[in-house]
XYZ file of C-alpha atoms in Angstrom:
770
model
C -8.439 306.204 73.069
C -10.255 303.689 75.193
C -9.575 299.992 75.479
C -12.490 297.533 75.813
C -12.315 295.504 79.007
C -12.744 291.739 78.952
C -16.098 290.608 80.299
C -16.123 290.067 84.118
C -16.192 286.289 84.894
C -19.569 285.015 85.851
C -19.463 281.484 87.334
C -22.474 281.199 89.539
C -25.382 280.308 87.311
C -23.161 279.323 84.357
C -23.536 275.998 82.548
C -20.074 274.738 83.308
C -19.327 271.118 82.259
C -18.326 268.861 85.103
C -14.591 268.771 85.656
C -14.843 265.241 87.105
C -16.198 263.548 84.016
C -13.135 263.099 81.797
C -11.345 260.807 84.304
C -14.669 258.988 85.042
C -15.600 258.243 81.495
C -12.067 257.325 80.342
C -11.461 254.885 83.253
C -8.662 256.856 84.852
C -10.566 257.515 88.044
C -9.609 255.419 91.055
C -12.261 253.602 93.148
C -11.525 251.571 96.215
C -11.203 248.338 94.244
C -8.581 250.079 91.928
C -6.187 250.865 94.788
C -3.316 248.392 94.728
C -1.149 247.544 97.747
C 1.435 244.857 98.342
C 0.892 241.912 100.679
C -2.907 242.270 100.857
C -5.168 239.861 102.675
C -8.535 239.244 101.201
C -11.612 239.301 103.405
C -14.741 237.328 102.792
C -17.750 237.074 105.011
C -19.818 233.861 105.662
C -23.392 235.116 105.564
C -26.403 233.491 106.977
C -28.618 231.703 104.355
C -31.610 231.947 106.704
C -33.525 234.998 107.952
C -33.832 233.869 111.551
C -31.933 231.158 113.273
C -29.974 230.066 116.279
C -26.268 229.414 115.721
C -25.526 226.064 117.374
C -21.970 225.545 116.004
C -19.446 227.077 113.667
C -16.793 224.602 112.364
C -13.897 226.247 110.661
C -11.159 223.556 110.769
C -11.478 222.532 107.088
C -11.378 226.190 105.982
C -8.348 226.947 108.185
C -6.441 224.000 106.668
C -6.770 225.327 103.119
C -3.368 226.536 101.824
C -3.264 230.276 101.640
C -5.795 230.912 104.450
C -4.371 233.282 107.115
C -7.287 233.068 109.546
C -10.951 232.169 109.974
C -12.632 234.160 112.764
C -16.061 234.241 114.384
C -17.801 236.673 116.626
C -16.373 234.911 119.706
C -12.818 235.355 118.344
C -13.317 239.071 118.111
C -15.651 239.883 120.988
C -12.951 241.455 123.117
C -12.242 243.981 120.300
C -15.621 245.711 120.368
C -15.845 248.272 123.111
C -19.091 249.735 121.872
C -21.689 248.503 119.317
C -22.260 249.991 115.895
C -23.533 253.542 116.290
C -27.122 254.690 116.446
C -28.460 258.212 115.928
C -31.985 259.502 116.487
C -33.918 262.713 116.704
C -36.446 264.750 114.809
C -37.130 268.517 114.722
C -40.715 268.189 116.018
C -42.857 265.602 117.692
C -41.877 263.166 120.433
C -40.263 259.781 120.667
C -40.886 256.773 122.807
C -38.021 254.329 122.504
C -37.672 250.684 123.554
C -34.241 249.595 124.667
C -32.650 249.517 121.199
C -30.756 246.319 120.453
C -26.957 246.506 120.232
C -25.370 245.348 117.039
C -21.767 244.214 116.602
C -19.895 243.545 113.388
C -20.519 239.738 113.453
C -23.640 237.900 114.645
C -23.321 235.782 117.788
C -25.928 233.359 119.021
C -28.622 234.353 116.657
C -28.837 235.445 112.997
C -31.670 237.848 112.269
C -31.601 238.364 108.420
C -30.504 236.453 105.391
C -27.084 237.916 104.664
C -25.968 238.726 108.157
C -22.269 237.993 108.759
C -21.380 235.086 111.045
C -17.655 234.439 110.260
C -14.838 235.893 108.214
C -11.976 234.408 106.234
C -8.642 236.132 105.586
C -6.649 234.665 102.725
C -3.751 235.429 100.384
C -5.964 235.878 97.371
C -9.642 236.318 96.610
C -10.101 232.834 95.046
C -8.668 231.106 98.097
C -10.898 233.249 100.366
C -13.893 232.245 98.420
C -13.012 228.531 98.462
C -12.455 228.700 102.194
C -15.826 230.273 102.723
C -17.499 227.200 101.275
C -15.683 224.983 103.671
C -17.020 226.704 106.845
C -19.842 224.671 108.394
C -22.463 226.529 110.395
C -25.083 224.536 112.218
C -28.311 226.702 112.324
C -31.575 226.014 114.060
C -34.284 227.844 111.961
C -36.621 230.099 113.862
C -39.846 231.724 112.652
C -39.174 234.670 110.442
C -41.210 237.931 110.459
C -41.305 239.451 107.011
C -43.826 242.259 107.327
C -44.776 244.882 109.859
C -48.235 243.283 110.245
C -46.713 240.004 111.259
C -44.276 241.679 113.612
C -46.883 243.687 115.385
C -49.378 240.844 115.908
C -50.137 239.986 119.432
C -48.069 236.969 120.385
C -45.526 237.360 117.509
C -42.102 236.015 118.358
C -39.588 238.738 119.434
C -36.696 239.409 117.171
C -34.791 241.052 120.039
C -35.388 240.653 123.742
C -34.727 244.359 124.171
C -37.509 245.485 121.791
C -40.867 244.590 123.286
C -43.536 243.730 120.666
C -40.870 244.280 117.889
C -41.402 248.038 118.225
C -38.075 249.989 118.162
C -39.766 253.353 118.716
C -42.993 255.306 118.352
C -42.870 258.949 117.132
C -45.909 261.133 117.362
C -46.896 264.735 116.512
C -50.273 266.248 116.928
C -51.462 269.827 116.418
C -54.876 269.068 117.986
C -58.248 269.414 116.365
C -57.924 266.577 113.967
C -60.932 264.503 115.143
C -63.165 267.540 115.353
C -62.230 268.505 111.787
C -63.155 265.038 110.502
C -66.517 265.214 112.248
C -67.534 268.423 110.465
C -65.943 267.553 107.067
C -68.082 267.438 103.910
C -65.659 264.975 102.267
C -63.032 262.606 103.538
C -60.667 260.021 101.990
C -58.970 257.087 103.754
C -56.158 255.398 101.861
C -54.346 252.196 102.820
C -50.948 252.435 101.142
C -48.018 250.034 100.870
C -44.634 251.415 99.796
C -42.351 248.574 98.724
C -38.772 247.891 99.824
C -36.066 249.047 97.431
C -32.425 248.178 96.904
C -30.383 251.385 96.447
C -28.155 249.698 93.762
C -25.350 252.163 93.405
C -23.270 251.709 90.268
C -20.311 250.798 92.556
C -20.913 248.089 95.175
C -19.372 248.721 98.655
C -15.714 248.058 99.146
C -13.064 248.637 101.786
C -9.310 248.513 101.937
C -7.464 248.987 105.306
C -3.711 249.282 105.634
C -1.653 249.542 108.799
C 0.685 252.514 108.950
C 4.272 251.478 109.268
C 5.892 252.828 112.461
C 2.588 253.624 114.237
C -0.537 252.000 115.559
C -2.556 253.854 112.933
C -4.584 252.385 110.073
C -5.611 254.056 106.722
C -9.121 253.036 105.500
C -10.235 253.548 101.928
C -13.946 253.073 101.836
C -16.963 253.736 99.652
C -18.658 256.190 101.923
C -20.531 259.514 101.914
C -19.374 260.360 105.449
C -15.617 259.725 105.958
C -15.282 261.882 109.043
C -18.223 260.133 110.725
C -16.759 256.744 109.783
C -13.530 257.775 111.491
C -15.291 258.971 114.624
C -17.667 256.087 114.935
C -14.941 253.432 114.380
C -12.749 255.123 116.965
C -15.582 254.716 119.489
C -16.323 251.096 118.480
C -12.673 250.077 118.861
C -11.758 252.539 121.708
C -8.947 253.981 119.564
C -7.893 257.640 119.328
C -9.657 259.101 116.248
C -6.291 260.239 114.822
C -5.177 256.619 114.559
C -7.789 255.999 111.825
C -7.349 257.951 108.565
C -10.421 257.526 106.360
C -10.297 258.231 102.597
C -13.256 258.191 100.289
C -11.748 258.218 96.817
C -14.075 258.194 93.796
C -17.394 256.811 95.049
C -19.731 255.417 92.430
C -23.074 256.470 93.847
C -24.519 256.160 97.300
C -28.058 257.469 97.488
C -27.943 257.416 101.256
C -27.016 253.789 101.676
C -23.305 254.717 101.966
C -24.024 257.181 104.801
C -23.894 254.307 107.315
C -21.066 252.771 109.192
C -20.788 249.108 108.267
C -19.402 245.883 109.889
C -16.921 245.363 107.006
C -15.253 248.766 107.704
C -14.764 247.832 111.390
C -13.536 244.322 110.519
C -10.998 245.550 107.923
C -9.510 248.200 110.265
C -9.265 245.850 113.200
C -7.842 242.988 111.203
C -5.330 245.163 109.353
C -3.784 246.229 112.570
C -3.993 242.831 114.193
C -2.234 241.079 111.249
C -0.014 243.945 110.228
C -1.190 243.625 106.571
C -3.563 245.420 104.334
C -7.086 243.856 104.288
C -9.469 244.159 101.297
C -13.114 243.411 100.981
C -15.030 244.056 97.721
C -18.735 243.088 97.545
C -20.224 241.199 94.648
C -23.455 242.666 93.358
C -25.559 239.918 94.999
C -23.668 240.323 98.350
C -24.095 244.097 98.131
C -27.850 243.672 97.713
C -28.022 241.749 100.974
C -25.345 243.309 103.097
C -25.967 246.989 102.210
C -28.923 248.757 103.821
C -32.150 249.033 101.912
C -34.821 251.712 101.506
C -38.498 252.666 101.894
C -40.699 249.718 102.976
C -43.704 251.242 104.824
C -47.347 250.302 105.387
C -49.218 253.522 105.877
C -52.736 254.922 106.284
C -53.519 258.483 105.382
C -56.760 260.374 105.863
C -57.785 263.774 104.592
C -60.829 265.945 105.519
C -62.071 268.826 103.475
C -65.178 271.165 103.228
C -67.579 271.323 100.294
C -65.299 273.684 98.322
C -62.320 271.282 98.714
C -60.528 273.340 101.376
C -58.468 270.952 103.455
C -59.415 270.752 107.160
C -57.162 268.027 108.548
C -54.736 265.236 107.746
C -54.196 262.133 109.789
C -51.271 259.711 109.191
C -50.265 256.305 110.642
C -46.888 254.934 109.548
C -45.585 251.459 110.116
C -41.983 251.566 108.982
C -40.170 248.207 108.472
C -36.663 248.891 109.854
C -35.385 245.387 109.175
C -33.623 243.327 111.786
C -31.573 246.183 113.343
C -32.095 249.842 113.949
C -29.552 251.201 111.618
C -27.364 254.242 112.171
C -30.001 256.901 111.436
C -33.012 254.670 110.778
C -34.841 256.040 113.776
C -34.250 259.606 112.669
C -35.431 258.980 109.091
C -38.895 257.495 109.728
C -40.327 260.714 111.361
C -39.579 262.654 108.222
C -42.679 260.995 106.664
C -44.703 262.501 109.426
C -42.901 265.847 109.469
C -43.586 266.467 105.798
C -47.059 264.870 105.678
C -48.909 268.148 104.847
C -46.748 268.806 101.767
C -47.322 272.187 100.035
C -50.795 272.617 101.531
C -52.181 274.884 104.217
C -53.736 272.266 106.446
C -54.784 273.640 109.795
C -54.816 270.390 111.803
C -52.578 267.372 111.449
C -51.600 264.305 113.425
C -48.979 261.671 112.764
C -47.883 258.505 114.388
C -44.974 256.538 113.117
C -43.976 253.133 114.548
C -40.484 251.726 113.823
C -40.940 247.976 113.454
C -38.275 245.208 113.498
C -38.509 242.309 111.122
C -36.224 239.660 109.731
C -34.954 241.549 106.731
C -31.842 243.682 106.195
C -31.757 247.108 107.930
C -33.238 250.148 106.305
C -31.277 253.342 106.033
C -31.941 256.563 104.080
C -32.513 256.030 100.430
C -32.614 259.092 98.180
C -35.084 261.382 99.890
C -35.223 259.447 103.148
C -38.843 259.657 104.365
C -39.781 262.640 102.234
C -40.647 260.617 99.075
C -42.980 258.602 101.220
C -44.575 261.775 102.612
C -45.063 263.370 99.185
C -46.407 260.137 97.748
C -49.005 259.815 100.510
C -50.372 263.364 100.496
C -50.315 263.545 96.626
C -52.133 260.209 96.308
C -54.657 261.347 98.852
C -55.192 264.645 97.072
C -56.023 262.842 93.824
C -58.395 260.492 95.672
C -60.056 263.586 97.249
C -60.372 265.349 93.901
C -62.060 262.286 92.529
C -64.494 262.108 95.428
C -65.315 265.922 95.034
C -65.643 265.595 91.242
C -62.948 268.316 90.986
C -59.912 268.582 88.670
C -56.787 267.503 90.630
C -54.955 270.687 89.635
C -57.820 272.890 90.813
C -57.900 271.172 94.198
C -54.217 271.870 94.625
C -54.612 275.526 93.682
C -57.217 276.056 96.402
C -54.971 274.633 99.151
C -51.433 275.900 98.479
C -49.670 277.863 101.219
C -49.774 281.365 99.694
C -46.402 283.130 99.112
C -47.211 285.912 101.615
C -47.403 283.328 104.415
C -43.695 282.565 104.361
C -41.893 281.749 106.568
C -44.730 279.253 107.216
C -45.085 276.973 110.207
C -46.945 273.758 109.470
C -49.486 272.186 111.769
C -46.879 269.528 112.617
C -44.510 272.261 113.826
C -41.725 272.768 111.216
C -41.042 276.109 109.516
C -40.818 276.381 105.665
C -38.335 279.121 104.614
C -39.789 280.411 101.348
C -41.888 279.212 98.446
C -44.269 279.976 95.582
C -45.988 276.762 94.943
C -48.677 278.086 92.605
C -46.020 279.521 90.244
C -44.459 276.093 89.834
C -47.821 274.395 89.267
C -49.041 276.998 86.683
C -45.794 276.881 84.747
C -45.890 273.057 84.617
C -49.488 272.956 83.442
C -48.772 275.587 80.793
C -45.722 273.720 79.493
C -47.648 270.428 79.465
C -50.652 271.900 77.650
C -52.865 270.664 80.368
C -56.239 271.696 78.971
C -55.493 270.059 75.668
C -54.381 266.878 77.419
C -57.674 266.680 79.292
C -59.549 267.231 76.009
C -57.629 264.406 74.400
C -58.239 262.216 77.356
C -61.995 262.767 77.068
C -61.882 261.854 73.388
C -59.937 258.668 74.093
C -62.474 257.586 76.724
C -65.434 258.187 74.372
C -63.782 256.479 71.344
C -61.936 253.628 72.981
C -58.296 252.578 72.358
C -55.386 252.744 74.796
C -56.019 254.463 78.138
C -54.548 257.923 78.576
C -53.610 259.174 82.048
C -52.377 262.535 83.336
C -50.617 262.770 86.653
C -49.836 265.945 88.505
C -47.779 265.928 91.756
C -46.593 268.853 93.845
C -43.890 268.382 96.441
C -41.821 270.145 99.118
C -38.979 268.564 100.874
C -36.570 269.421 103.713
C -32.803 269.875 103.018
C -29.770 271.802 104.252
C -29.315 269.839 107.458
C -26.729 270.962 109.942
C -25.371 270.948 112.458
C -22.398 272.457 110.529
C -20.034 271.930 107.659
C -16.469 272.988 106.904
C -15.004 274.712 103.877
C -11.556 276.203 103.487
C -9.903 278.295 100.796
C -6.177 279.174 100.363
C -4.062 280.822 97.746
C -0.412 279.961 97.250
C 2.509 282.170 96.070
C 1.621 281.475 92.398
C -2.013 282.490 92.900
C -3.231 278.854 92.651
C -6.342 278.210 94.821
C -7.032 275.197 96.954
C -10.563 274.466 98.237
C -11.046 272.046 101.072
C -14.515 270.702 101.725
C -15.922 268.515 104.531
C -18.575 267.323 102.111
C -17.706 264.084 100.353
C -19.319 263.643 96.903
C -20.394 260.528 95.174
C -21.661 261.943 91.833
C -22.859 265.449 92.756
C -20.232 267.390 90.980
C -18.570 269.118 93.940
C -15.222 269.489 92.084
C -17.056 271.732 89.585
C -19.454 273.516 91.866
C -17.075 274.443 94.597
C -14.568 275.745 92.019
C -17.378 277.848 90.531
C -18.102 279.439 93.918
C -14.450 280.203 94.629
C -13.943 281.500 91.027
C -16.940 283.861 91.331
C -15.829 285.423 94.613
C -12.084 285.545 93.826
C -12.531 286.446 90.070
C -9.986 283.860 88.934
C -10.128 281.160 86.251
C -11.524 277.811 87.321
C -8.366 276.126 85.976
C -6.350 277.658 88.784
C -8.618 276.075 91.455
C -8.100 272.613 93.012
C -10.818 271.053 95.201
C -9.916 268.539 97.854
C -12.279 266.405 99.941
C -12.895 262.947 101.328
C -9.638 262.501 103.276
C -9.635 263.052 107.076
C -5.951 263.779 106.985
C -6.388 266.589 104.446
C -9.697 267.957 105.675
C -9.614 267.442 109.451
C -13.356 268.026 110.097
C -16.512 267.406 108.186
C -19.998 266.008 108.298
C -20.600 264.599 104.784
C -22.860 264.479 101.807
C -26.478 263.442 102.299
C -29.917 265.004 102.529
C -29.184 267.546 99.804
C -27.158 269.487 102.288
C -23.991 270.008 100.256
C -24.758 273.378 98.539
C -26.765 274.948 101.332
C -24.250 274.052 104.087
C -20.983 272.939 102.565
C -21.212 275.414 99.656
C -21.962 278.233 102.076
C -18.847 277.316 104.037
C -16.710 277.480 100.859
C -18.255 280.711 99.753
C -17.679 282.421 103.128
C -14.080 281.253 103.211
C -13.553 282.613 99.663
C -15.050 285.977 100.748
C -12.629 286.067 103.730
C -9.650 285.284 101.398
C -10.831 287.937 98.886
C -11.053 290.596 101.671
C -7.524 289.611 102.924
C -6.248 289.933 99.429
C -7.981 293.383 99.017
C -6.131 294.570 102.134
C -2.755 293.354 100.714
C -3.553 295.063 97.417
C -4.356 298.235 99.253
C -0.988 298.100 100.965
C 0.807 297.552 97.629
C -1.104 300.395 95.941
C -1.000 302.688 98.964
C -4.765 303.087 98.635
C -7.779 302.592 100.839
C -9.417 299.124 100.853
C -12.764 300.810 100.328
C -11.516 302.329 97.037
C -10.483 298.925 95.560
C -12.515 296.771 93.241
C -11.798 293.213 92.081
C -12.673 292.233 88.540
C -11.241 289.639 86.233
C -8.380 288.746 88.447
C -7.189 292.340 89.159
C -7.537 294.708 92.091
C -7.792 298.301 90.924
C -8.765 301.732 92.203
C -12.313 302.667 91.396
C -12.217 305.226 88.542
C -8.598 304.488 87.807
C -8.366 300.940 86.360
C -4.795 301.582 85.331
C -3.817 301.628 88.977
C -4.057 298.030 89.959
C -2.290 294.756 90.892
C -3.005 291.247 89.720
C -3.732 288.265 91.860
C -0.250 286.962 91.084
C 1.272 290.118 92.477
C -0.951 289.988 95.594
C -0.110 286.253 96.141
C 3.593 286.825 95.694
C 3.529 289.655 98.165
C 1.437 287.670 100.697
C 4.117 284.938 100.762
C 7.088 287.309 100.905
C 9.055 288.256 103.995
C 8.449 292.081 103.555
C 4.693 292.042 104.234
C 3.610 293.710 107.541
C 2.723 291.203 110.278
C -0.935 292.250 110.320
C -1.389 291.229 106.675
C 0.293 287.820 106.927
C -1.853 284.729 106.633
C -4.693 286.660 105.061
C -4.852 284.325 101.984
C -6.196 281.400 103.980
C -9.547 280.963 105.573
C -11.358 278.047 107.198
C -15.114 278.283 107.903
C -17.209 276.085 110.074
C -20.658 277.100 108.703
C -23.769 276.617 110.915
C -27.005 277.011 108.989
C -29.731 279.190 110.409
C -32.337 276.483 109.576
C -33.357 273.920 107.018
C -34.330 274.720 103.464
C -37.445 273.624 101.588
C -37.127 273.026 97.787
C -40.378 272.418 95.964
C -41.853 271.922 92.514
C -44.498 270.277 90.326
C -44.078 267.191 88.144
C -46.424 266.256 85.334
C -46.511 262.664 83.740
C -48.539 261.613 80.750
C -48.968 257.883 80.244
C -50.644 255.472 77.991
C -51.727 251.928 79.025
C -52.080 249.079 76.516
C -55.549 247.494 77.261
C -54.284 244.066 75.972
C -51.096 243.790 77.949
C -51.242 246.261 80.803
C -47.981 247.813 79.599
C -47.507 251.450 80.634
C -45.809 253.785 78.258
C -44.695 257.251 79.481
C -45.462 259.728 76.695
C -44.205 262.870 78.384
C -42.436 263.773 81.535
C -41.752 267.304 82.603
C -40.936 269.016 85.897
C -40.694 272.485 87.282
C -38.320 272.368 90.217
C -37.315 275.186 92.584
C -34.040 274.736 94.488
C -33.506 278.456 95.179
C -30.522 279.991 93.428
C -28.929 277.735 90.881
C -25.126 277.453 90.899
C -24.784 275.250 87.754
C -27.850 274.525 85.643
C -26.217 271.518 84.035
C -25.609 269.782 87.348
C -29.095 270.644 88.582
C -30.558 269.109 85.420
C -28.397 266.027 85.874
C -29.611 265.590 89.454
C -33.269 266.040 88.326
C -32.829 263.391 85.589
C -31.226 260.862 87.821
C -33.781 261.527 90.598
C -36.665 261.142 88.233
C -35.229 257.870 86.939
C -35.183 256.464 90.434
C -38.627 257.700 91.245
C -40.095 256.264 88.058
C -38.277 253.029 88.776
C -40.009 252.804 92.150
C -43.389 253.578 90.569
C -43.216 250.962 87.826
C -40.636 248.280 88.311
C -38.380 248.165 91.334
C -39.106 245.974 94.392
C -37.116 243.849 96.797
C -39.614 241.033 97.798
C -38.973 238.321 100.397
C -40.684 234.911 100.674
C -42.405 233.688 103.853
C -39.169 232.323 105.196
C -37.443 235.710 104.802
C -35.418 234.774 101.810
C -34.677 237.594 99.310
C -36.179 236.982 95.873
C -34.230 239.642 94.005
C -30.474 239.628 94.813
C -28.985 240.480 91.441
C -29.780 242.574 88.347
C -31.468 239.661 86.582
C -34.102 239.671 89.328
C -34.207 243.268 90.481
C -35.827 245.395 87.751
C -33.821 248.604 87.468
C -35.010 251.227 84.898
C -32.900 251.283 81.763
C -32.283 254.151 79.388
C -34.690 252.681 76.875
C -37.354 252.438 79.579
C -37.361 256.165 80.283
C -38.772 259.197 78.411
C -36.833 262.338 77.466
C -37.072 264.514 80.607
C -38.223 268.105 80.209
C -36.605 269.993 83.028
C -37.663 273.521 83.932
C -37.165 275.710 86.977
C -38.443 278.605 89.034
C -36.038 280.308 91.493
C -37.170 281.253 94.950
C -34.069 281.911 97.040
C -33.903 281.006 100.681
C -33.054 283.718 103.142
C -31.281 281.231 105.421
C -27.821 280.978 103.751
C -25.664 283.493 101.885
C -26.045 281.719 98.534
C -29.874 281.486 98.564
C -29.595 277.784 97.614
C -31.884 275.050 98.795
C -30.663 271.684 97.496
C -31.665 269.527 94.479
C -30.233 266.068 94.868
C -33.453 264.339 96.095
C -36.156 266.564 94.686
C -37.002 264.677 91.511
C -37.169 261.273 93.324
C -39.753 262.890 95.594
C -41.856 264.393 92.874
C -41.782 261.665 90.255
C -43.263 258.603 91.980
C -46.571 260.273 92.830
C -46.734 261.932 89.378
C -46.496 258.492 87.648
C -48.938 256.732 89.989
C -51.353 259.592 89.771
C -51.219 259.275 85.980
C -51.938 255.540 86.064
C -54.758 255.831 88.603
C -56.207 258.655 86.409
C -56.089 256.380 83.315
C -57.734 253.449 85.166
C -60.278 255.729 86.989
C -59.410 254.001 90.309
C -58.817 255.469 93.739
C -55.424 253.734 94.378
C -53.129 250.975 93.302
C -49.929 250.123 95.124
C -46.488 250.236 93.566
C -44.769 248.838 91.617
C -47.232 249.178 88.721
C -46.045 246.209 86.802
C -47.668 245.247 83.501
C -49.056 242.037 85.086
C -50.664 244.008 87.955
C -52.249 246.538 85.551
C -53.456 243.732 83.202
C -55.166 241.972 86.118
C -56.833 245.193 87.129
C -58.063 245.740 83.568
């Protein structure tokens, strides 16, 4: 008689519903603003109403006299607290930098204000209402100065300097050059030259930023709860800023309602709350309003670029040339100088271009600082090359899809080093394109478009965009796995999610390796006291780097458990197999021990010394290189001739992020990314008037895409694993944002039969073109 064994658990690749969601959708999740402490002081910030001005006087007497106000403080009151300025990082994997002396920024402005919304003074009060009233009683005398609101103004000869340390308002110049570009343009049969403006965007996370700092009783330490993607880096950078030992600052990122890169900075409010909590011996809370968040949180994109392509008669690309003027805002933000070069690094996209040259200038203006925003330089690069490819196809009289086919990097060339000097790990770009065209019914769409053009009616446009991006950034990430005496599993991760589903994904990885139910696995992250080391969540690095750390720790624990099981069974480790929570002898499944038996033995006194501690592992995973996800997006649109209104009829994508851990989470990331990319293409913009005043500081003025604005997304995949990490994963968080904007704009330009039109493609803009 034989008994049928239960199926072996299969977690990697399974469509597991997110474990995080029940608490989030029922309101039980705790965000920073939900954390309640006694005796809290409420912090508000007096922010400059002008973009550029000299601070002549700050009068705080009336505010200080208001009952319930604990203190009103200016930069001068706090200047002795700041040992070092807010941190700056820079660096790129190829090319070379020339830096000016970068300006030093402290948490409050002193002497000059440089953008509307910059903090000048703070109020601490017993409740939020009193703090808000006191803020209105602060009088700041400002002498307005000329404001620079575009890179063109800032770079003009004789333009006023925003910072004495930054000559000509240039923070840095980054260049990369393969050589041969000018010669290629001279012999080209066809060239295109596009002048492209990419508008400034507000990241607009669902949860505005917030901080809560509390002094630890009996020590000089402070606990900081903050809406951040990088708790460990906040801890380290605040310790440097204040010259405190890092262990005196515990940073906790509880639930974080979106970040999109903007919460991967270290902000003045975090430093102020930590300092003032210790100084006053009371908790200090700051919660941004939506309008305040739009001014005081870093923004994204904002480039004025020129891209040129050269090709032969058959459409084979010969060279690409790129000039980037990146508007950094008033200050070089934490990683702003490192982000801009990504536009140049990824400028050749999925194409085999033998010669390439890029020059990127970081320009200072009187606007809020720019930090990474979902994709961080790579959406700009994909947009530029894909717009130029469509313009080149139009000039050659060639179908845009055919031009792409002729220029893809072929699969046999991987790993492939681009002309700029970075190495793509793996790819099959043609497979993604062909699948997308087949799913879209591309030939039939072109036939319908021809009919529509002959017969009149609403304009039909078909946009194709191919992309490749760079993910999996190091330098390292931590992941730990341990099993207690009851066989419950704890996973520790240095990544800190803000919507990515790490609670689910890391549990899937551990469950796959250990062959245990996911219900027995707890995932912990986002607390520097629980996970001592980590880098954070940004740049689609979590699965390739953080996931690999968790996976390797789980493998180490599994191997330790196998050794303990072999001891219990008096068998060789090589003869044991783990399936469905049980270690058994190969060929004799009745000779086995369960995880509970192994865990109990591991925590008992009778275990040999050599086998003790084998059910815990901590890995600091260092990736072998970056990963390069890719894909093709297809957008079909219709334009109403009478109103200029654009309707998206179909939107589909074929994305390749390597091995897929959880298809549901991948699809969710694609949907969210596409929504943001479409929003950039059609509606979103953060404009400023000539004086540097923001014209869109709330959701009445800033046009976010809504559910009823968007089509049903058709998400498909190919899988090309990377050889650079043990999971074969590449990253998916930013992919759809990168592929979607050029797909939509290509569709609109196709419908209008024009070379280029800048985003956002509002109905008014399209109506005027028509």
